[in-house]
Amino acid sequence: DTAVSQTPKYLVTQMGNDKSIKCEQNLGHDTMYWYKQDSKKFLKIMFSYNNKELIINETVPNRFSPKSPDKAHLNLHINSLELGDSAVYFCASSQVSGFEQFFGPGTRLTVL
Amino acid sequence: GENVEQHPSTLSVQEGDSAVIKCTYSDSASNYFPWYKQELGKRPQLIIDIRSNVGEKKDQRIAVTLNKTAKHFSLHITETQPEDSAVYFCAATPGGNTGFQKLVFGTGTRLLVSP
């Protein structure tokens, strides 16, 4: 009965590799988000999708490509990984007309 | 764009004391102000929120106040307990109610409650 789930929980990879993180929500929400939390705990929005359409893109390098196959799923693909991409990535969801955002458990990405 | 400042960055209190965390925002059109608690290694979770048409909201030991004129809002935790120890984030939604909310987070406050 998990509300927002992410896979994998941990991801360790080499610089230059390509990796994907998957997110699913079973709350029936219309809007999903990706956030990045760096080592100083700063939480910053990267992308937001509403009903499979991109609505927020916060000056993220184009090595990051989100994809929403349906409104319950939002995946994040990262090309040519760099050391600075190491962080915890959180997926979240909310109703369009509501405000509370529900976060997934996070994916800790470590780039070596 | 919206900028949210949060103070203090760390706060240590004794069990039973009160804790206050303050945030200021820059976009006067912001109308939703949630507070999230993040325990070590866990996800951020909403603990209380307030909308711009309300000045104060309480939920048991937690309260939030909003001063729209000064563009600041505060989290108050009374009778703190060791399990309140966590990082607390304030946030604001800039640009008013578009239906597509972007949360801009403050920099976080690490609260430590000592027994």
Tab-separated table of C-alpha atoms in Angstrom:
chain	number	residue	atom	x	y	z
A	1	ASP	CA	0.000	0.000	0.000
A	2	THR	CA	3.009	2.271	-0.582
A	3	ALA	CA	1.864	5.697	-1.791
A	4	VAL	CA	4.950	6.856	-3.717
A	5	SER	CA	7.661	4.330	-4.507
A	6	GLN	CA	11.033	4.658	-6.189
A	7	THR	CA	13.547	2.190	-7.537
A	8	PRO	CA	16.355	1.673	-6.962
A	9	LYS	CA	16.941	2.887	-3.418
A	10	TYR	CA	20.702	3.031	-3.953
A	11	LEU	CA	22.624	3.500	-7.181
A	12	VAL	CA	26.417	3.460	-7.382
A	13	THR	CA	27.967	3.982	-10.797
A	14	GLN	CA	30.976	5.280	-12.647
A	15	MET	CA	31.329	8.670	-14.271
A	16	GLY	CA	30.125	8.718	-17.848
A	17	ASN	CA	27.534	5.988	-17.387
A	18	ASP	CA	23.820	6.339	-18.105
A	19	LYS	CA	21.276	5.408	-15.430
A	20	SER	CA	17.544	5.564	-14.779
A	21	ILE	CA	15.412	5.998	-11.670
A	22	LYS	CA	11.767	4.962	-11.644
A	23	CYS	CA	8.874	6.401	-9.664
A	24	GLU	CA	5.309	5.232	-9.229
A	25	GLN	CA	2.413	6.620	-7.215
A	26	ASN	CA	-0.864	4.899	-6.395
A	27	LEU	CA	-2.598	7.958	-4.951
A	28	GLY	CA	-4.421	8.864	-8.140
A	29	HIS	CA	-2.593	12.201	-8.271
A	30	ASP	CA	-2.285	14.186	-11.471
A	31	THR	CA	1.062	15.862	-10.823
A	32	MET	CA	4.479	14.334	-10.201
A	33	TYR	CA	7.845	15.901	-9.426
A	34	TRP	CA	11.539	15.187	-9.247
A	35	TYR	CA	13.634	16.890	-6.563
A	36	LYS	CA	17.368	16.778	-5.956
A	37	GLN	CA	18.750	16.913	-2.409
A	38	ASP	CA	22.460	17.584	-2.303
A	39	SER	CA	24.975	16.820	0.421
A	40	LYS	CA	24.057	20.028	2.267
A	41	LYS	CA	20.429	18.868	2.362
A	42	PHE	CA	19.209	21.564	-0.029
A	43	LEU	CA	15.991	20.393	-1.692
A	44	LYS	CA	15.506	21.762	-5.184
A	45	ILE	CA	12.846	20.995	-7.740
A	46	MET	CA	14.039	19.689	-11.090
A	47	PHE	CA	10.915	18.775	-13.067
A	48	SER	CA	7.177	18.515	-12.756
A	49	TYR	CA	4.666	16.671	-14.924
A	50	ASN	CA	0.908	17.050	-14.975
A	51	ASN	CA	-1.035	14.293	-16.708
A	52	LYS	CA	2.083	13.220	-18.619
A	53	GLU	CA	2.911	16.773	-19.747
A	54	LEU	CA	6.055	18.609	-18.645
A	55	ILE	CA	5.047	21.775	-16.786
A	56	ILE	CA	8.158	22.703	-14.804
A	57	ASN	CA	11.754	22.412	-15.999
A	58	GLU	CA	14.136	24.170	-13.657
A	59	THR	CA	17.298	24.848	-15.697
A	60	VAL	CA	18.458	21.286	-15.313
A	61	PRO	CA	21.258	20.100	-17.674
A	62	ASN	CA	19.835	18.316	-20.683
A	63	ARG	CA	21.684	15.176	-19.592
A	64	PHE	CA	18.632	14.738	-17.355
A	65	SER	CA	15.557	13.573	-19.231
A	66	PRO	CA	12.306	12.863	-17.421
A	67	LYS	CA	9.647	10.694	-18.968
A	68	SER	CA	6.066	10.095	-17.881
A	69	PRO	CA	4.475	7.102	-19.634
A	70	ASP	CA	1.242	7.665	-17.709
A	71	LYS	CA	0.148	9.886	-14.848
A	72	ALA	CA	1.093	7.289	-12.232
A	73	HIS	CA	4.709	6.995	-13.360
A	74	LEU	CA	7.569	9.443	-13.738
A	75	ASN	CA	11.027	8.206	-14.604
A	76	LEU	CA	14.326	10.060	-14.673
A	77	HIS	CA	17.089	9.127	-17.078
A	78	ILE	CA	20.542	10.609	-16.633
A	79	ASN	CA	23.162	10.474	-19.374
A	80	SER	CA	26.922	10.847	-18.999
A	81	LEU	CA	26.861	10.935	-15.214
A	82	GLU	CA	29.168	13.410	-13.483
A	83	LEU	CA	30.533	13.536	-9.939
A	84	GLY	CA	28.274	16.502	-9.177
A	85	ASP	CA	25.204	14.406	-9.900
A	86	SER	CA	25.770	12.522	-6.649
A	87	ALA	CA	22.757	13.303	-4.466
A	88	VAL	CA	19.489	11.906	-3.203
A	89	TYR	CA	16.727	12.165	-5.785
A	90	PHE	CA	13.162	12.333	-4.505
A	91	CYS	CA	10.028	11.778	-6.500
A	92	ALA	CA	6.806	13.380	-5.228
A	93	SER	CA	3.182	13.656	-6.279
A	94	SER	CA	0.185	15.876	-5.574
A	95	GLN	CA	-3.303	16.606	-6.775
A	96	VAL	CA	-3.471	19.491	-9.237
A	97	SER	CA	-5.976	21.289	-7.107
A	98	GLY	CA	-4.450	20.260	-3.786
A	99	PHE	CA	-1.204	21.394	-2.318
A	100	GLU	CA	0.314	18.656	-0.211
A	101	GLN	CA	3.132	16.851	-1.949
A	102	PHE	CA	3.842	13.255	-0.996
A	103	PHE	CA	7.450	12.197	-1.323
A	104	GLY	CA	8.913	8.856	-2.268
A	105	PRO	CA	11.666	7.233	-0.166
A	106	GLY	CA	14.464	8.687	-2.302
A	107	THR	CA	17.217	7.232	-4.464
A	108	ARG	CA	20.761	7.808	-3.279
A	109	LEU	CA	22.946	8.179	-6.375
A	110	THR	CA	26.703	7.968	-5.951
A	111	VAL	CA	28.905	8.692	-8.956
A	112	LEU	CA	32.501	7.478	-8.615
B	1	GLY	CA	12.031	34.034	-8.789
B	2	GLU	CA	10.977	33.058	-5.283
B	3	ASN	CA	13.640	32.953	-2.607
B	4	VAL	CA	12.996	31.380	0.788
B	5	GLU	CA	15.375	32.034	3.658
B	6	GLN	CA	15.276	29.908	6.804
B	7	HIS	CA	16.823	30.455	10.238
B	8	PRO	CA	18.446	29.108	12.281
B	9	SER	CA	20.365	26.415	10.442
B	10	THR	CA	20.760	24.435	13.662
B	11	LEU	CA	18.770	24.559	16.878
B	12	SER	CA	19.494	22.664	20.078
B	13	VAL	CA	16.931	22.584	22.874
B	14	GLN	CA	16.268	20.612	26.015
B	15	GLU	CA	13.337	18.239	26.121
B	16	GLY	CA	10.229	20.134	27.125
B	17	ASP	CA	11.442	23.483	25.776
B	18	SER	CA	9.858	25.260	22.829
B	19	ALA	CA	11.499	25.580	19.417
B	20	VAL	CA	10.870	28.281	16.837
B	21	ILE	CA	12.028	28.227	13.224
B	22	LYS	CA	11.574	31.269	10.995
B	23	CYS	CA	11.326	31.697	7.247
B	24	THR	CA	11.006	34.675	4.936
B	25	TYR	CA	9.910	34.644	1.314
B	26	SER	CA	10.279	37.143	-1.502
B	27	ASP	CA	7.279	36.608	-3.818
B	28	SER	CA	4.246	38.466	-2.426
B	29	ALA	CA	1.998	36.295	-4.640
B	30	SER	CA	2.981	33.137	-2.733
B	31	ASN	CA	-0.090	31.678	-1.071
B	32	TYR	CA	0.786	28.273	0.371
B	33	PHE	CA	3.398	27.602	3.035
B	34	PRO	CA	4.038	24.001	4.119
B	35	TRP	CA	6.490	22.691	6.665
B	36	TYR	CA	8.190	19.344	6.148
B	37	LYS	CA	10.055	17.179	8.640
B	38	GLN	CA	12.841	14.948	7.415
B	39	GLU	CA	14.308	12.357	9.742
B	40	LEU	CA	17.755	10.998	9.022
B	41	GLY	CA	17.734	8.875	5.882
B	42	LYS	CA	13.989	9.291	5.399
B	43	ARG	CA	11.706	11.181	3.055
B	44	PRO	CA	10.380	14.689	3.806
B	45	GLN	CA	6.910	14.497	5.337
B	46	LEU	CA	4.380	17.274	5.696
B	47	ILE	CA	3.719	18.195	9.319
B	48	ILE	CA	1.634	21.338	8.947
B	49	ASP	CA	0.760	23.898	6.298
B	50	ILE	CA	-0.896	27.291	6.108
B	51	ARG	CA	-2.543	29.247	3.350
B	52	SER	CA	-2.330	32.976	2.814
B	53	ASN	CA	-5.880	33.666	3.981
B	54	VAL	CA	-5.064	32.361	7.480
B	55	GLY	CA	-2.766	33.922	10.074
B	56	GLU	CA	-2.236	30.980	12.382
B	57	LYS	CA	-2.847	27.254	12.479
B	58	LYS	CA	-2.319	24.744	15.280
B	59	ASP	CA	-2.096	20.972	15.436
B	60	GLN	CA	-1.419	19.673	18.934
B	61	ARG	CA	2.161	20.723	19.807
B	62	ILE	CA	2.830	22.314	16.439
B	63	ALA	CA	1.728	25.736	15.223
B	64	VAL	CA	2.510	27.898	12.250
B	65	THR	CA	2.061	31.667	11.991
B	66	LEU	CA	2.061	33.757	8.841
B	67	ASN	CA	2.677	37.487	8.476
B	68	LYS	CA	1.870	38.351	4.861
B	69	THR	CA	2.829	42.008	5.241
B	70	ALA	CA	6.308	41.137	6.440
B	71	LYS	CA	6.463	38.040	4.216
B	72	HIS	CA	7.529	35.715	6.944
B	73	PHE	CA	6.173	32.588	8.565
B	74	SER	CA	7.273	30.568	11.567
B	75	LEU	CA	7.013	27.072	12.966
B	76	HIS	CA	6.492	26.693	16.693
B	77	ILE	CA	6.965	23.377	18.474
B	78	THR	CA	6.030	23.274	22.153
B	79	GLU	CA	6.980	20.652	24.750
B	80	THR	CA	9.657	19.252	22.476
B	81	GLN	CA	10.496	15.564	22.644
B	82	PRO	CA	13.597	13.668	21.471
B	83	GLU	CA	11.581	12.239	18.562
B	84	ASP	CA	11.137	15.808	17.267
B	85	SER	CA	14.839	15.739	16.369
B	86	ALA	CA	15.052	16.046	12.576
B	87	VAL	CA	15.645	18.537	9.788
B	88	TYR	CA	12.715	20.873	9.224
B	89	PHE	CA	12.090	22.599	5.903
B	90	CYS	CA	9.798	25.487	5.188
B	91	ALA	CA	8.562	26.060	1.651
B	92	ALA	CA	6.525	28.501	-0.384
B	93	THR	CA	4.653	28.299	-3.666
B	94	PRO	CA	5.585	31.311	-5.784
B	95	GLY	CA	3.430	32.928	-8.399
B	96	GLY	CA	0.052	32.352	-6.783
B	97	ASN	CA	-2.458	29.606	-7.422
B	98	THR	CA	-1.861	28.306	-10.934
B	99	GLY	CA	-2.876	24.768	-10.070
B	100	PHE	CA	0.678	23.632	-10.783
B	101	GLN	CA	2.522	24.148	-7.582
B	102	LYS	CA	6.241	24.516	-7.469
B	103	LEU	CA	7.569	24.320	-3.945
B	104	VAL	CA	10.621	26.447	-3.209
B	105	PHE	CA	12.246	25.115	-0.065
B	106	GLY	CA	14.190	26.886	2.634
B	107	THR	CA	17.666	25.658	3.479
B	108	GLY	CA	16.522	23.538	6.434
B	109	THR	CA	16.919	23.661	10.209
B	110	ARG	CA	18.498	20.786	12.065
B	111	LEU	CA	16.636	20.495	15.377
B	112	LEU	CA	18.230	18.493	18.162
B	113	VAL	CA	16.190	17.799	21.286
B	114	SER	CA	18.279	16.545	24.171
B	115	PRO	CA	16.675	14.397	26.904
